[in-house]
Short mmCIF file of C-alpha atoms in Angstrom, two decimals:
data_model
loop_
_atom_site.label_atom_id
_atom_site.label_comp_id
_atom_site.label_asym_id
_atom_site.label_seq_id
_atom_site.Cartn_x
_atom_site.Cartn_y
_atom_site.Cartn_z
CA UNK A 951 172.23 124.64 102.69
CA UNK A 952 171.64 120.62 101.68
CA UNK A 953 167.95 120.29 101.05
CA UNK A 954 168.49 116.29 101.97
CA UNK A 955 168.72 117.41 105.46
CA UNK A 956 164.70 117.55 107.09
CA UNK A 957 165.76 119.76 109.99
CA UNK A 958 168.87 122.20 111.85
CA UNK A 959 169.22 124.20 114.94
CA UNK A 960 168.15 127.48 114.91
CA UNK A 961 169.64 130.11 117.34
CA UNK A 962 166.67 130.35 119.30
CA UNK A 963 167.05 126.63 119.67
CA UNK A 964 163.46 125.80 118.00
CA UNK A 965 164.41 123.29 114.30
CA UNK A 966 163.58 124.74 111.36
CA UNK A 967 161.82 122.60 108.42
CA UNK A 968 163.58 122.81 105.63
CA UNK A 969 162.62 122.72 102.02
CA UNK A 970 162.61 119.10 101.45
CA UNK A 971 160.28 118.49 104.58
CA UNK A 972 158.04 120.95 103.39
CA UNK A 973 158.13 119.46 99.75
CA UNK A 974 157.71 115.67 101.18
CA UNK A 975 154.84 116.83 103.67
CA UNK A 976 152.94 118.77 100.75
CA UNK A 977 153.52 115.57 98.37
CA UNK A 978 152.31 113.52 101.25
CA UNK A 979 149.11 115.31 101.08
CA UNK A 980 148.84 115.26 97.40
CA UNK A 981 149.20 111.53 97.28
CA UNK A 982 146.36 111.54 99.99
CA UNK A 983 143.94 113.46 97.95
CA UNK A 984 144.52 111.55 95.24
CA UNK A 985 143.75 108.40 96.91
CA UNK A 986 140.58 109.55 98.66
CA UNK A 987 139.36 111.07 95.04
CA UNK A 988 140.51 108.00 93.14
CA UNK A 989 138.08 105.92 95.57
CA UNK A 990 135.42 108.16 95.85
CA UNK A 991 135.57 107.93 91.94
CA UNK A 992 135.50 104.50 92.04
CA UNK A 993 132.56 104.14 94.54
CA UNK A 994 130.89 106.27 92.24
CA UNK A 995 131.19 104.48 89.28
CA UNK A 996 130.35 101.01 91.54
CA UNK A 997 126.78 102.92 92.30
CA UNK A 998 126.18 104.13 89.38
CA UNK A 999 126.96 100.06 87.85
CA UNK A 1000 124.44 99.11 90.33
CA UNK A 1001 121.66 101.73 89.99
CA UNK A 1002 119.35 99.33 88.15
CA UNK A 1003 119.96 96.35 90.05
CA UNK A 1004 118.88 98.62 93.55
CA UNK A 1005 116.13 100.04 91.54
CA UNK A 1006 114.60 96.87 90.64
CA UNK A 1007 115.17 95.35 93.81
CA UNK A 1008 113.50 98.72 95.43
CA UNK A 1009 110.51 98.71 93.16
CA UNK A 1010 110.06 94.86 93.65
CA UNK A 1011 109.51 95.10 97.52
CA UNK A 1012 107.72 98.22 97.10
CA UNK A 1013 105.03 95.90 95.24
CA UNK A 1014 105.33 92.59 97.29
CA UNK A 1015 104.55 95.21 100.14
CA UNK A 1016 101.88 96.76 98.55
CA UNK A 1017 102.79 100.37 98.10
CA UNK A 1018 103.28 101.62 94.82
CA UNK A 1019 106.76 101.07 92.90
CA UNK A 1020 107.28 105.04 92.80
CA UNK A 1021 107.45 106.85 96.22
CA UNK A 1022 104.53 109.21 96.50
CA UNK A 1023 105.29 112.83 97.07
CA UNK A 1024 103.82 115.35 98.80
CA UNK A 1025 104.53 119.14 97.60
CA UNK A 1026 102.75 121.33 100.16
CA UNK A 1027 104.02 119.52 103.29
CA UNK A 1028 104.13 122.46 105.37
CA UNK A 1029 100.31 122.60 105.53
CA UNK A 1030 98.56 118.88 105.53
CA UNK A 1031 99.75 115.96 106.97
CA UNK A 1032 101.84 113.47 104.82
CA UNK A 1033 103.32 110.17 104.67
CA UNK A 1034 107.11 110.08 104.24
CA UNK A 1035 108.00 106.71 102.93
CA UNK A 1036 111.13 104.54 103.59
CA UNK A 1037 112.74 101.49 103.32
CA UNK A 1038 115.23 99.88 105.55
CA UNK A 1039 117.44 97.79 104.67
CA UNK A 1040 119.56 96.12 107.65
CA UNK A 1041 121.92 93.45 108.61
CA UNK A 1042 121.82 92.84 111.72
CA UNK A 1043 124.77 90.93 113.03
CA UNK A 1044 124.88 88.85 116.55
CA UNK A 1045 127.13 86.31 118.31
CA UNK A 1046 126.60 82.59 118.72
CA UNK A 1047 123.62 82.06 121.67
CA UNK A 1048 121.98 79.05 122.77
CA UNK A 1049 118.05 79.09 121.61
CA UNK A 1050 115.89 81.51 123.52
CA UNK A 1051 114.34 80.16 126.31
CA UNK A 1052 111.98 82.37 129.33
CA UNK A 1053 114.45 82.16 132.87
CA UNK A 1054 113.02 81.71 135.73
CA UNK A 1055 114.03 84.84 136.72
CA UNK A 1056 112.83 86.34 133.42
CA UNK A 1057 109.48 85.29 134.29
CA UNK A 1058 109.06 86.20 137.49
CA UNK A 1059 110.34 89.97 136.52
CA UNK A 1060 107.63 89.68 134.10
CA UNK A 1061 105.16 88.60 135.52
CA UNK A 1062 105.72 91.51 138.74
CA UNK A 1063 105.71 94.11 135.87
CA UNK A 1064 103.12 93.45 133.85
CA UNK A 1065 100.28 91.68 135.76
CA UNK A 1066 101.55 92.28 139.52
CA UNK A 1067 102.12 95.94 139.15
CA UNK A 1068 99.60 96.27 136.17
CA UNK A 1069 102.06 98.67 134.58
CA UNK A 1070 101.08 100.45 131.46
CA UNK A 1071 102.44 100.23 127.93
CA UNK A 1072 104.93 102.81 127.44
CA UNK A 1073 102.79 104.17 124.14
CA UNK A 1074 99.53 103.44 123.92
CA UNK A 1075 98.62 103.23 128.23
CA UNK A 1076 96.80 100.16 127.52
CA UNK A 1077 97.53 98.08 130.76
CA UNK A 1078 97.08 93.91 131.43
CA UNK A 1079 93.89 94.94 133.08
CA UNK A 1080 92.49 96.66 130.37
CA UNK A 1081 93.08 94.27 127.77
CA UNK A 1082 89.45 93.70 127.26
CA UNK A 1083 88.15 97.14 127.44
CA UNK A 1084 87.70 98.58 123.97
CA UNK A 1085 88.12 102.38 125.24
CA UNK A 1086 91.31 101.51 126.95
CA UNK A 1087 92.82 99.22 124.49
CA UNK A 1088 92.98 101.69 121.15
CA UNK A 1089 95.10 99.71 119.25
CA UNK A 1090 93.53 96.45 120.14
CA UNK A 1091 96.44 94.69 122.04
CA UNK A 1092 96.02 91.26 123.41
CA UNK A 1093 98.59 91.05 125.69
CA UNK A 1094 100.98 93.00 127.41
CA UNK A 1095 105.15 91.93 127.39
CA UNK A 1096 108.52 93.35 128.33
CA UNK A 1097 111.00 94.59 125.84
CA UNK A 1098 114.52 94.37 126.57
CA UNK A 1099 115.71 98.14 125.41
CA UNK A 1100 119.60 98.74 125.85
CA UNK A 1101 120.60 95.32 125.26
CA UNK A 1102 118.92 92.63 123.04
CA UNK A 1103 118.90 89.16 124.53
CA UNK A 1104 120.82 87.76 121.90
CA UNK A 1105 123.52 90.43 121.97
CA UNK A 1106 124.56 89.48 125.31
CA UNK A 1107 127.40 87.38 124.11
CA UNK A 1108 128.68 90.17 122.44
CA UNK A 1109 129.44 92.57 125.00
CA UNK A 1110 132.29 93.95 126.17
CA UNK A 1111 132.59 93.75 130.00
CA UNK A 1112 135.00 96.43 130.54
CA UNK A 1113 132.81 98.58 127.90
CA UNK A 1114 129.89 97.74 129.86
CA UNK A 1115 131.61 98.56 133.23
CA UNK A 1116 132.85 102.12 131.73
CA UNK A 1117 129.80 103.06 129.87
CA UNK A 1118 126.83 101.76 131.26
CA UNK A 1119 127.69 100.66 135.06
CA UNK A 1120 127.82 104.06 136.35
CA UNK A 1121 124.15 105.40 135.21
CA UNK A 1122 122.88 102.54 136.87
CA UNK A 1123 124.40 103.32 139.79
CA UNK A 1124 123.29 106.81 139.86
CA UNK A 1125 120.08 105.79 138.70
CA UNK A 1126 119.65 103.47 141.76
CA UNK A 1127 121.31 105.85 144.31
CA UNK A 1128 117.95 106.13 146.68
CA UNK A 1129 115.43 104.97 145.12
CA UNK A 1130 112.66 102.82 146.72
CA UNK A 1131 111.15 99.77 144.73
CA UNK A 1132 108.24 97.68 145.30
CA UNK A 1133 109.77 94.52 144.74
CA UNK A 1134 113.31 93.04 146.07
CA UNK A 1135 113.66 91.62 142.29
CA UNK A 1136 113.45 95.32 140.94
CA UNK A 1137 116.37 95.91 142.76
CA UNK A 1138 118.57 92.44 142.21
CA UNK A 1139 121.63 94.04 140.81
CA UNK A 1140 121.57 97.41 142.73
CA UNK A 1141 124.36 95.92 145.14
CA UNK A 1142 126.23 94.69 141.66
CA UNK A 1143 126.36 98.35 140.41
CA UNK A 1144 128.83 99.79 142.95
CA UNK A 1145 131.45 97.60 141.65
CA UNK A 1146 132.50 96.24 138.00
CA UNK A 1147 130.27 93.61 136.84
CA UNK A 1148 131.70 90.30 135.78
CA UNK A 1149 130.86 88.29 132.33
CA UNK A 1150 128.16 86.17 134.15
CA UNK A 1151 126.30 89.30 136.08
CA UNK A 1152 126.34 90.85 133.15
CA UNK A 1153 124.52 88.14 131.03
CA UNK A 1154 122.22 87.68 134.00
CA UNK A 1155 121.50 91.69 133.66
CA UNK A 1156 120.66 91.86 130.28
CA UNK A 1157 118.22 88.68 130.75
CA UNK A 1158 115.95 89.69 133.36
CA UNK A 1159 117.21 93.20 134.90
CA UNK A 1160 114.03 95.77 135.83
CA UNK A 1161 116.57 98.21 134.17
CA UNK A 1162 116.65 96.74 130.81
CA UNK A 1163 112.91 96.29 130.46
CA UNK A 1164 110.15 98.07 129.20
CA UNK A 1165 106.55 97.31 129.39
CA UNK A 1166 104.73 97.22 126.11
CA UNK A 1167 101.76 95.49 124.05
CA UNK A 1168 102.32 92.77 121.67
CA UNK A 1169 101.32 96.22 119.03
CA UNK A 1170 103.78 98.64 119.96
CA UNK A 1171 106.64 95.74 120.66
CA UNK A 1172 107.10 94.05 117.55
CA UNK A 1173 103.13 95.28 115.12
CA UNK A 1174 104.80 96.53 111.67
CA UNK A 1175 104.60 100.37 111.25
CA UNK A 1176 103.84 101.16 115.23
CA UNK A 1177 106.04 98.64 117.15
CA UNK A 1178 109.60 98.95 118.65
CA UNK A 1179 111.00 95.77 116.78
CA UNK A 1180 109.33 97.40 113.06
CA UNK A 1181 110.36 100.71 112.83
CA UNK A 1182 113.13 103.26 113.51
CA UNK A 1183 113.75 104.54 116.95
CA UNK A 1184 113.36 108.19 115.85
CA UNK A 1185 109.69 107.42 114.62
CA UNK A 1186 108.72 105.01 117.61
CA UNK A 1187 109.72 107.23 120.27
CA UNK A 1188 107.27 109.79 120.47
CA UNK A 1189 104.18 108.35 119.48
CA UNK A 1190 102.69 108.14 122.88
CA UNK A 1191 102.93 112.14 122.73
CA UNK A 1192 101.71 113.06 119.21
CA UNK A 1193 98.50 114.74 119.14
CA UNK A 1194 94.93 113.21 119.03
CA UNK A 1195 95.05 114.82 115.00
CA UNK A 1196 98.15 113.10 114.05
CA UNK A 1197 97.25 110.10 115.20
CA UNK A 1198 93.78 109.75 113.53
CA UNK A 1199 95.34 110.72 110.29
CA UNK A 1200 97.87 108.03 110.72
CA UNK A 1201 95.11 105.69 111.32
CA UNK A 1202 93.19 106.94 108.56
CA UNK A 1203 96.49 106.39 106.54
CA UNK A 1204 96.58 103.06 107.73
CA UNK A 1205 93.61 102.19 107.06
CA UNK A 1206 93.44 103.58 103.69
CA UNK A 1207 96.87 101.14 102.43
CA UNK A 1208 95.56 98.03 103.89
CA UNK A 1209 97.85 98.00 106.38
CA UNK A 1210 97.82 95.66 109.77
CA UNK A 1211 97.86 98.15 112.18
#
């Protein structure tokens, strides 16, 4: 039998590989692991080249923040409360927009959630009514706003209207199947939902839809260490249901560093 040839009948009318597939498959793969170990190699030694640069740069901020340049670390973590510090570094990439201004639309959406309807922060409870009352107002917020939460403002010339339509159209559909809101606004692109959005109801959505915004204070929207805009969502998310001892040793924490909060 030729090895040149990759493949023959076979009585039971399957091919059979022959010995030079077999060979050029399993030298295939070789060649492949050698690639993906000759660049993990190299990656390595590119990290390992830049070790003192990050460190530097890592103990620099560390300092201008005020923390100390080494990471503290807690051994017994499993019994006291502890502080797990990290650093973020992100690039945050978004597509050419005009200069933010408040639509009318925006404002009046606004304006029904937070004063209107009096609706609460989604952390702290602390409401546009309660602004001034001490007990209330824990975290001392001085006024209440509206976070856009699955699509930045400034994304919106970045999205994909067909990904939009696949992805995100039909839970807002089902999401407004039946449901009875207090204000004709609230419910603006219900009607839109059955059908695929275009570019320009899309860009209208992500400005001033009830669905894309959240009620929060000025502290838990954009305050560093507590708000939306300052920290990962992992950490932000359940800090309106950590218990009353967590959250006076964070405070105490806080408190203790100097921090804003």
């Amino acid at each position: 039998m030729d090895d040149a040839t990759t493949a023959n009948a076979h009585p039971s009318g399957h091919h059979r590989v022959t010995v030079a597939a077999r060979r050029g498959a399993y030298n295939s793969y070789v060649q492949d692991q050698l690639r993906q170990e000759r660049a993990t190699s190299e990656q390595a030694q590119t990290l390992h080249a830049q070790a003192p640069k990050r460190i530097r740069a890592m103990t620099d901020a560390r300092t201008a923040a005020g923390l100390p340049a080494q990471p503290s670390k807690d051994d017994d973590s499993t019994s006291h409360y502890h502080v797990v510090e990290r650093m973020l570094d992100e690039q945050a990439y978004y597509p050419p927009h005009d200069k933010r201004t408040e639509s009318p639309a925006y404002a009046k959406v606004h304006h029904l959630m937070t004063v209107v309807d009096d609706q609460p922060c989604l952390v702290c409870g602390v409401k546009h009514s309660t602004l001034a009352n001490t007990a209330q107002n824990p975290f001392g917020a001085v006024q209440m706003e509206t976070h856009h939460h699955s699509i930045e403002w400034a994304l919106a010339n970045g999205i994909d209207a067909a990904k939009f339509n696949a992805r995100m159209r039909p839970g807002l559909a089902r999401h407004a199947q039946g449901r009875r809101l207090d204000h004709p606004e609230y419910g603006e692109f219900d009607a839109a939902y059955g059908a695929d959005m275009t570019d320009d109801q899309i860009h209208q959505w992500v400005d001033h839809a009830y669905d894309n915004l959240w009620v929060l204070c000025d502290v838990h929207h954009r305050h560093k260490f507590v708000g939306i805009h300052g920290i990962t969502y992992p950490i932000w998310g359940p800090q309106d249901v950590v218990n009353s001892d967590m959250l006076d040793h964070a405070l105490e924490e806080a408190k203790s560093t100097k921090s804003d909060v």
